[in-house]
Coordinates of N, CA and C in Angstrom, one line a residue:
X9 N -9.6 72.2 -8.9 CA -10.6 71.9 -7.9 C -11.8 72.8 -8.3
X10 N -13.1 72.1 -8.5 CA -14.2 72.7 -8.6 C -14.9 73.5 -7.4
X11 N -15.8 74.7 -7.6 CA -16.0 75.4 -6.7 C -17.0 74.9 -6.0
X12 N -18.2 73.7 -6.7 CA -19.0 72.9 -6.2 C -18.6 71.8 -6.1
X13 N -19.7 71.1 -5.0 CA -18.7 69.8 -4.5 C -19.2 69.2 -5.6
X14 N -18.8 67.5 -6.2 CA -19.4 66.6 -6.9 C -20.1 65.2 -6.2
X15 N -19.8 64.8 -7.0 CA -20.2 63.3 -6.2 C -19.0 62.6 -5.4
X16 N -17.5 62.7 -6.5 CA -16.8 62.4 -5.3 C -15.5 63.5 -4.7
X17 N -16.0 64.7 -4.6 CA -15.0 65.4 -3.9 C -15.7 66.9 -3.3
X18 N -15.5 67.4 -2.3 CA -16.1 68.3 -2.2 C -14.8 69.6 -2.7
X19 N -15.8 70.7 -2.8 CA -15.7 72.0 -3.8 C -15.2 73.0 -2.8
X20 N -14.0 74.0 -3.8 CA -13.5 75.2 -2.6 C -14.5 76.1 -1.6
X21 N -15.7 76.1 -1.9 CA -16.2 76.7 -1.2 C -16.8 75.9 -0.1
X22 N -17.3 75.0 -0.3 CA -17.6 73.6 1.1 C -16.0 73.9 2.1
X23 N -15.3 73.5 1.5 CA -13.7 73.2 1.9 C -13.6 74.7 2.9
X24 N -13.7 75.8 2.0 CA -13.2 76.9 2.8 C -14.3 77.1 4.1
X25 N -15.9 76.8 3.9 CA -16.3 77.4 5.1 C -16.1 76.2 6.3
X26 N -15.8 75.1 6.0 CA -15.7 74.0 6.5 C -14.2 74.6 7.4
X27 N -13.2 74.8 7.3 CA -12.2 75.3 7.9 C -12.3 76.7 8.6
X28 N -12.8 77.7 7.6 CA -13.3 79.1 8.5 C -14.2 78.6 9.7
X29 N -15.0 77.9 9.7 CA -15.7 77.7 10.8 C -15.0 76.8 11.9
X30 N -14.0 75.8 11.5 CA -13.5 75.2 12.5 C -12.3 76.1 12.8
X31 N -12.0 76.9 12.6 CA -10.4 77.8 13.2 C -11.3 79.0 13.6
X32 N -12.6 79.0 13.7 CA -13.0 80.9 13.8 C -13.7 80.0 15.7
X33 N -14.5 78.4 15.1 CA -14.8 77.9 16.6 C -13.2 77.6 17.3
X34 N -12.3 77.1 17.5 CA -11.3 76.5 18.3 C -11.0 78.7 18.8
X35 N -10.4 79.6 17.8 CA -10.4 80.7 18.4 C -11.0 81.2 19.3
X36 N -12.2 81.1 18.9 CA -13.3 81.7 20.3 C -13.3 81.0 21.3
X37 N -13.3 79.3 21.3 CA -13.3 78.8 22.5 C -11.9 79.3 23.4
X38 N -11.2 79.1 22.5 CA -9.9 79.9 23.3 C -9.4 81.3 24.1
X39 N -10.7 82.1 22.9 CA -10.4 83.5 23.7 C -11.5 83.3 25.0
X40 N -12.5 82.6 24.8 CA -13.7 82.4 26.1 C -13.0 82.4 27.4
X41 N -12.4 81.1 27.0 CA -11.4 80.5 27.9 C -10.4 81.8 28.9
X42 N -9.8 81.9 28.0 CA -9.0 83.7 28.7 C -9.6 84.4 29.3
X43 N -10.6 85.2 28.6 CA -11.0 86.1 29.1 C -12.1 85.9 30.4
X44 N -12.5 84.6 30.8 CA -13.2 84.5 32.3 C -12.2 84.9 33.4
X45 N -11.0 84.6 32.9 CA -10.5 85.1 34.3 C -10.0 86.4 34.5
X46 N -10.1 87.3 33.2 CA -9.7 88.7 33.0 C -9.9 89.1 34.8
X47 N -9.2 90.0 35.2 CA -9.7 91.3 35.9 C -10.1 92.5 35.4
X48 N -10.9 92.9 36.4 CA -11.5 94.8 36.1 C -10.5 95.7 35.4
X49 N -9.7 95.3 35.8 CA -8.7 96.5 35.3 C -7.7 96.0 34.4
X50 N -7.8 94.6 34.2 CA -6.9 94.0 32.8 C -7.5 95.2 31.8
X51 N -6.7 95.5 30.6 CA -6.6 96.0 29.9 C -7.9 95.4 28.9
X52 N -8.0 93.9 28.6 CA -8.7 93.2 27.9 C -10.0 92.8 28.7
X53 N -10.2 93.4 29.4 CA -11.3 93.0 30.4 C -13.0 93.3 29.5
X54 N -12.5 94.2 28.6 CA -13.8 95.0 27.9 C -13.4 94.3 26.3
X55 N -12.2 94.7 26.1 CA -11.8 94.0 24.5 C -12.1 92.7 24.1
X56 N -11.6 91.7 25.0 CA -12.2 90.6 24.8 C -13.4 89.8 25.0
X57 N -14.1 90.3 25.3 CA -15.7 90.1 24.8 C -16.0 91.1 24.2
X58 N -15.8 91.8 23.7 CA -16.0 92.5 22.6 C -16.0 91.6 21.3
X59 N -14.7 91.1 21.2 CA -14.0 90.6 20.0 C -14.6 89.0 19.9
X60 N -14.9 88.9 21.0 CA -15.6 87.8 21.2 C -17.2 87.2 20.4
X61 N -17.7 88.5 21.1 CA -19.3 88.8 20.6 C -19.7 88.8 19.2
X62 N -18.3 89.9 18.7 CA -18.4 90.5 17.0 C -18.1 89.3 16.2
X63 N -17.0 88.5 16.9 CA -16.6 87.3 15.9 C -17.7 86.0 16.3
X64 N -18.6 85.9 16.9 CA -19.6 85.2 16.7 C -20.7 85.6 16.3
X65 N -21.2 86.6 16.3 CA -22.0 87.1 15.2 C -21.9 86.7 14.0
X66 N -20.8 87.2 13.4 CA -19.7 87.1 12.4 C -20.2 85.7 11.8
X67 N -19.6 84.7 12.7 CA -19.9 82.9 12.9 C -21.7 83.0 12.4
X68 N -22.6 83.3 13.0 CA -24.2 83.1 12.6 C -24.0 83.3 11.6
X69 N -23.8 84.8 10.9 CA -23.7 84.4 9.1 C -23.7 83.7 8.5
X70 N -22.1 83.4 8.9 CA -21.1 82.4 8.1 C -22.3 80.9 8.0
X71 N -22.2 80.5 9.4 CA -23.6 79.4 9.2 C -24.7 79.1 8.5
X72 N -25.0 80.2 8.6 CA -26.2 80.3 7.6 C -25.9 80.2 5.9
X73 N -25.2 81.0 5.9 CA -24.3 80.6 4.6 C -24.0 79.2 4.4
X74 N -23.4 78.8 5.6 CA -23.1 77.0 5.2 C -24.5 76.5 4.9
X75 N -25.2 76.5 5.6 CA -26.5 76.0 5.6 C -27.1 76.2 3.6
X76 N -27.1 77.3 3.8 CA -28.0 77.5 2.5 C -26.8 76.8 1.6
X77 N -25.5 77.2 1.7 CA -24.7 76.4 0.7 C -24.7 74.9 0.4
X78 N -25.4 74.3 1.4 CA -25.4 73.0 2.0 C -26.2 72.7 0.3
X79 N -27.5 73.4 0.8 CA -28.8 73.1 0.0 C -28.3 72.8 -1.6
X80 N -27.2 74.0 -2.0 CA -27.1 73.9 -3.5 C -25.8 73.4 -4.3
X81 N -25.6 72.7 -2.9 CA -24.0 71.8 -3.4 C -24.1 70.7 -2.5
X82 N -25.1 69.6 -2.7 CA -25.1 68.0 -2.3 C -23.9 67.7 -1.6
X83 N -23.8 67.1 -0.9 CA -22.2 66.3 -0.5 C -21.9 65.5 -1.2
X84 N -20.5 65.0 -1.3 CA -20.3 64.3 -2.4 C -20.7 62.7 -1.5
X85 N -20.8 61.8 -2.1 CA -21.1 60.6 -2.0 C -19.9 59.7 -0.6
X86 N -20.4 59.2 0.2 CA -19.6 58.5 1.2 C -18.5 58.1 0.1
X87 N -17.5 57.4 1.2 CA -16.8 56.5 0.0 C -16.7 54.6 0.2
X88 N -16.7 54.1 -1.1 CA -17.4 52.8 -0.9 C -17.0 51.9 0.6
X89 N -15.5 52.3 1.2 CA -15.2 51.7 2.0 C -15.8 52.2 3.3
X90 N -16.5 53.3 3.5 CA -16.9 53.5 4.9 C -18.3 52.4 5.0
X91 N -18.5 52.1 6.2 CA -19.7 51.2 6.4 C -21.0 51.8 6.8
X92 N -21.8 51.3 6.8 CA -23.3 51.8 6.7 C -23.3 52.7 8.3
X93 N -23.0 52.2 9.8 CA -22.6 53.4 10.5 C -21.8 54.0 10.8
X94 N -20.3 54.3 10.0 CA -20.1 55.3 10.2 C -20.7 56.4 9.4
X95 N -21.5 56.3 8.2 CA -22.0 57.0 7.6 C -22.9 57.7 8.4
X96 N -23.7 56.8 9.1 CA -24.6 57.1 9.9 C -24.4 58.2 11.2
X97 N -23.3 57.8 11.6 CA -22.5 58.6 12.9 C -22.3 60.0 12.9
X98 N -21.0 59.8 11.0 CA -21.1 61.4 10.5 C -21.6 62.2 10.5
X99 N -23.3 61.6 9.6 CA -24.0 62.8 9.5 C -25.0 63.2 10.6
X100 N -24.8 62.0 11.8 CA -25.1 62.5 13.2 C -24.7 63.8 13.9
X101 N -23.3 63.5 13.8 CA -22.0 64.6 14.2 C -22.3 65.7 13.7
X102 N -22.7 65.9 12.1 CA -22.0 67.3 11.3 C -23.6 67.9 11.7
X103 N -24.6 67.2 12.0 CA -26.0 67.9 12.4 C -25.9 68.4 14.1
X104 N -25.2 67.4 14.3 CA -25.0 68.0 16.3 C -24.2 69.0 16.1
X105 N -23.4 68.9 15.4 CA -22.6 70.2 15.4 C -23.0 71.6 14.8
X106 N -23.6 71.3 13.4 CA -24.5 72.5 13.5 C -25.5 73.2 14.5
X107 N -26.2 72.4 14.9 CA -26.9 72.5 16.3 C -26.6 73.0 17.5
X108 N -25.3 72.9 17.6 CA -24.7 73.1 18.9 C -24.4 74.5 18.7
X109 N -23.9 74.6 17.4 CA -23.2 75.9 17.4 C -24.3 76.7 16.9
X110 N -25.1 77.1 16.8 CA -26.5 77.4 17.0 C -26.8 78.0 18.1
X111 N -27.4 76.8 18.6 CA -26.9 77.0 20.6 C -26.5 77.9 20.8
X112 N -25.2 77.8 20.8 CA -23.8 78.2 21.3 C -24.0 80.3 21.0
X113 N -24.1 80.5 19.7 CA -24.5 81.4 19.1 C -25.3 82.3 19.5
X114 N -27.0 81.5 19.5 CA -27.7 82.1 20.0 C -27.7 82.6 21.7
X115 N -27.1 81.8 22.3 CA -27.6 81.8 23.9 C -26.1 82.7 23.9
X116 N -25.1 82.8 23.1 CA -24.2 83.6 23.4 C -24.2 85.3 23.3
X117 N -25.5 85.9 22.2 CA -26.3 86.8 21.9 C -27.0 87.0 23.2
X118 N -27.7 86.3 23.4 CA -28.6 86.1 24.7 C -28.1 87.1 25.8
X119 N -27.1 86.4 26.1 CA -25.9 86.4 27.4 C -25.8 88.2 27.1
X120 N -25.5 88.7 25.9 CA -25.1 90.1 25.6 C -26.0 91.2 25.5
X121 N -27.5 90.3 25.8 CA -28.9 91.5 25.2 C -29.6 91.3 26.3
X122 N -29.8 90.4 27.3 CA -30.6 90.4 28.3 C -30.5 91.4 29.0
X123 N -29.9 92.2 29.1 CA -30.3 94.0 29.9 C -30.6 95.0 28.8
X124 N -31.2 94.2 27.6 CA -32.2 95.3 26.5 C -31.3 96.0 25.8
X125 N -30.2 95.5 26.1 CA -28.8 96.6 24.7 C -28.9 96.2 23.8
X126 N -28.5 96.6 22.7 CA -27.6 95.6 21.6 C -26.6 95.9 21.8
X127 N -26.3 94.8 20.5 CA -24.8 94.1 20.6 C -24.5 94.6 19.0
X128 N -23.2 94.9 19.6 CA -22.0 95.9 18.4 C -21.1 94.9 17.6
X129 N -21.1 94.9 16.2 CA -20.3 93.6 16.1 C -19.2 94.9 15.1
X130 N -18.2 94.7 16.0 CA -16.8 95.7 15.9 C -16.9 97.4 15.5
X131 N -18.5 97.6 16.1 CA -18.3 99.1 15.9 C -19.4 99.6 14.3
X132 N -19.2 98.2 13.2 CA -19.7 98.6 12.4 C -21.2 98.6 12.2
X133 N -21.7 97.7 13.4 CA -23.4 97.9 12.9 C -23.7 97.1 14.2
X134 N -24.8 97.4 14.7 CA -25.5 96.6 16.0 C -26.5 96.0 15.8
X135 N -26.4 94.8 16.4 CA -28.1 93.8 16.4 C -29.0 93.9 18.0
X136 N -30.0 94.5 17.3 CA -30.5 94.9 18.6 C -31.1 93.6 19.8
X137 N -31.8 94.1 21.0 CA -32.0 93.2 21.7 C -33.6 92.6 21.4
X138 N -33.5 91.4 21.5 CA -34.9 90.6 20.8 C -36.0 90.4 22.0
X139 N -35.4 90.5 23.1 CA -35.7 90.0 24.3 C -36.2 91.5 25.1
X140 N -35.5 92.5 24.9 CA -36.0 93.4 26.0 C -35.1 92.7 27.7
X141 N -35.1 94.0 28.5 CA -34.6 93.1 29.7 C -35.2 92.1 30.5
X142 N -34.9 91.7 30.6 CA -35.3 90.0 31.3 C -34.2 89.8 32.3
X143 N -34.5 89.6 33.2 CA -33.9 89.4 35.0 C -33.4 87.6 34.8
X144 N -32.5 87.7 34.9 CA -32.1 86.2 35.0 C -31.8 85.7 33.5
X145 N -32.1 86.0 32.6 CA -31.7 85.4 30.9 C -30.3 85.3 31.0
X146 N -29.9 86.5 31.9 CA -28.2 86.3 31.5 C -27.4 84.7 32.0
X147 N -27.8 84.6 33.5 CA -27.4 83.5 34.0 C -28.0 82.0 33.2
X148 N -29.5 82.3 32.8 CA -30.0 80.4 32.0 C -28.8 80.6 30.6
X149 N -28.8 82.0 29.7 CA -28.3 81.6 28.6 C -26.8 81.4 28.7
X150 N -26.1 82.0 30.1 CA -24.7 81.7 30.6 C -24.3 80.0 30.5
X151 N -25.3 79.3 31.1 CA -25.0 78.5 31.2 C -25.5 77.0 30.4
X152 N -26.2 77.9 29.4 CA -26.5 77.0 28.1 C -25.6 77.0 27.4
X153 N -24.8 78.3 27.8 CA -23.8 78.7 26.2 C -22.8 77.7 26.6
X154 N -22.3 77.7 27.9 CA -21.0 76.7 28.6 C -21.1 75.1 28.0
X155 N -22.7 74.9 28.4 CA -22.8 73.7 28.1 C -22.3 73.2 26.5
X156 N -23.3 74.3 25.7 CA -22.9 74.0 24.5 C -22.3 74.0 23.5
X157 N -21.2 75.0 24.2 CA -19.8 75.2 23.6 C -18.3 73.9 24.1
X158 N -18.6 73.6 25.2 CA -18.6 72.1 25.9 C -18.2 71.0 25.2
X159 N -19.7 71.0 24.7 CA -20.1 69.8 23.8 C -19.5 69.9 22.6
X160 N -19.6 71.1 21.8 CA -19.2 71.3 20.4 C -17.2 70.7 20.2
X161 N -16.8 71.4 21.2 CA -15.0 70.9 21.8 C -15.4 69.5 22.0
X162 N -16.1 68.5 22.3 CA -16.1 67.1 22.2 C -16.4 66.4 21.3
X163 N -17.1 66.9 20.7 CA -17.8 66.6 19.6 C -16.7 66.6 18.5
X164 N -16.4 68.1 18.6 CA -15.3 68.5 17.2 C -14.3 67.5 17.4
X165 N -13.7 67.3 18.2 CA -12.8 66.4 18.9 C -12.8 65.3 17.8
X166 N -13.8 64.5 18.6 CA -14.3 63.3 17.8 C -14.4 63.3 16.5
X167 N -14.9 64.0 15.8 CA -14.9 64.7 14.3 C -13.9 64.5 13.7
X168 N -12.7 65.4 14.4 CA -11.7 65.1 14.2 C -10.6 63.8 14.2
X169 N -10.7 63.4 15.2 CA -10.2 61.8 15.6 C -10.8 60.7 14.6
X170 N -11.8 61.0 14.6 CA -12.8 60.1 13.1 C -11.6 60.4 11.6
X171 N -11.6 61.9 11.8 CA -11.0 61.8 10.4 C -9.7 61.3 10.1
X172 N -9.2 61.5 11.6 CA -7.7 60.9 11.6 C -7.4 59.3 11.8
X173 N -8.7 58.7 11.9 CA -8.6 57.3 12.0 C -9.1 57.0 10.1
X174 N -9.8 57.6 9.6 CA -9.8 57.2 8.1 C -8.2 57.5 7.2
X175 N -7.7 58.5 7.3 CA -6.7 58.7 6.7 C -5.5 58.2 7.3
X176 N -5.4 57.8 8.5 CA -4.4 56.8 9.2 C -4.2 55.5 9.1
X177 N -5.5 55.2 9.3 CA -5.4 53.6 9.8 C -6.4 52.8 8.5
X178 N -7.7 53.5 7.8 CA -7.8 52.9 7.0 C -7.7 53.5 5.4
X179 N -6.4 54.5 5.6 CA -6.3 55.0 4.7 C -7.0 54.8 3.3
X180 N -7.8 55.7 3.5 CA -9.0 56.3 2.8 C -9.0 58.1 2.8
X181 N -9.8 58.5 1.8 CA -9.7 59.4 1.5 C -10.3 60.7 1.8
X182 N -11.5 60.4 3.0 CA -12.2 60.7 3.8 C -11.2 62.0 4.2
X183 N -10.0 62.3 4.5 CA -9.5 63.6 4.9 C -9.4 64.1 4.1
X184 N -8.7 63.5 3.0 CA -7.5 64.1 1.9 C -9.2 65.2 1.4
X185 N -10.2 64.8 0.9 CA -11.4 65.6 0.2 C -11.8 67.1 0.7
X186 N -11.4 66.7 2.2 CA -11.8 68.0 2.9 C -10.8 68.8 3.1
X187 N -9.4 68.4 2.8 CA -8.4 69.3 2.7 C -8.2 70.1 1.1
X188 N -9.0 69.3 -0.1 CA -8.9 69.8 -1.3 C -7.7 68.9 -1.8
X189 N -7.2 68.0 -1.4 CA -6.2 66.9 -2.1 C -6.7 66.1 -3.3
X190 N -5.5 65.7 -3.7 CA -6.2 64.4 -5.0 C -6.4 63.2 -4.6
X191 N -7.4 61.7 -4.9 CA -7.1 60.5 -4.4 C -5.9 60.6 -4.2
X192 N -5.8 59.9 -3.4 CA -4.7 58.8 -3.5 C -4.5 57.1 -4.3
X193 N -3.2 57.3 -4.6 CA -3.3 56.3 -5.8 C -3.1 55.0 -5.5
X194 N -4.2 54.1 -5.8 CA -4.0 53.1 -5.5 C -3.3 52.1 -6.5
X195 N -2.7 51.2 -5.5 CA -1.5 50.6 -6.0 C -2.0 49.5 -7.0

C-alpha cells in the first residue's frame, strides 16, 4: 500500500487520518455526552473537560493536517460504477463535515476562553484566549458547538450508511479503499 493516494486507491496516510479523525470524533462525542451530567463533586467533574478540550485541540491540528494533506495527495478517482450524484453528495458530505468540525472545534475553544483564560491542552502548552472576556460568548458558542457536533453525528451517520450501502448492496469497492483492502475480484 502506497503512502499517497493514486488514482485508484487511497494511501496510508489518507486512510490513517481518515480513521484518527473518525474514532478521536465518535470519542469526544461520547465523553461530551458523559460528562454534562457530571456532578460538582464527581471525581470527573474537572477531568473530563479537561480531556475533552486537549483532545480537540489535538483534533484542529490533525485537520489542518488533513487539509493541507488533502492538497498534495488528490483523491483517487470515483469508481466507474458510482453515478454522477452520488459523487456529487460525497463530496458534499466530506466538505460538511470538514466544516462542521471546524465549527464544532472552534466554538468548542470559544466555550473554554470566553472568561479571557487559556486553554491547557494536557498540561503541555496553552492556547491563549483570542477573544478576551466577553459576557455571554460562552452561552452563543455553547450552543453552536451542540448544534454542530449534532449535525456532524448525522452526517457521519450517513457517511457511514453510504459506505455500507456501496460495499453491501452494490458491492463496490468504495469501502474496501478506505479500509486499505485490495479490489475485489471480479468474477
Amino acid at each position: 500500500m502506497p503512502l499517497r493516494n493514486d488514482s485508484q486507491r487511497y494511501g496510508w496516510i489518507s486512510i490513517s487520518l481518515h480513521w484518527l479523525v473518525a474514532f478521536t470524533v465518535i470519542g469526544l462525542f461520547a465523553l461530551g455526552l458523559w460528562m454534562v451530567d457530571l456532578g460538582y463533586y464527581d471525581a470527573w467533574y474537572r477531568k473530563g473537560p479537561d480531556i475533552h478540550r486537549s483532545v480537540g485541540l489535538l483534533l484542529f491540528a490533525v485537520m489542518l493536517l488533513r487539509l493541507l494533506w488533502r492538497v498534495f495527495a488528490p483523491l483517487p478517482d470515483a469508481l466507474p460504477t458510482h453515478q454522477r450524484w452520488e459523487v456529487l453528495l460525497a463530496h458534499l458530505a466530506h466538505w460538511g463535515l470538514y466544516g462542521l468540525l471546524f465549527v464544532a472545534m472552534v466554538s468548542g475553544y470559544l466555550i473554554s476562553s470566553a472568561d479571557g483564560s487559556s486553554v491547557s491542552v494536557f498540561g503541555w502548552f496553552s492556547i491563549p484566549s483570542v477573544t478576551g472576556h466577553r459576557s455571554g460568548l460562552e452561552d452563543i458558542a455553547g450552543d453552536i458547538h451542540e448544534i454542530a457536533v449534532w449535525s456532524i453525528i448525522v452526517l457521519a451517520s450517513l457517511h457511514a450508511l453510504a459506505a455500507l450501502k456501496h460495499h453491501i448492496f452494490d458491492r463496490d469497492d468504495t469501502l474496501r479503499r478506505m479500509l486499505g483492502l485490495s479490489p475485489r475480484q471480479t468474477p
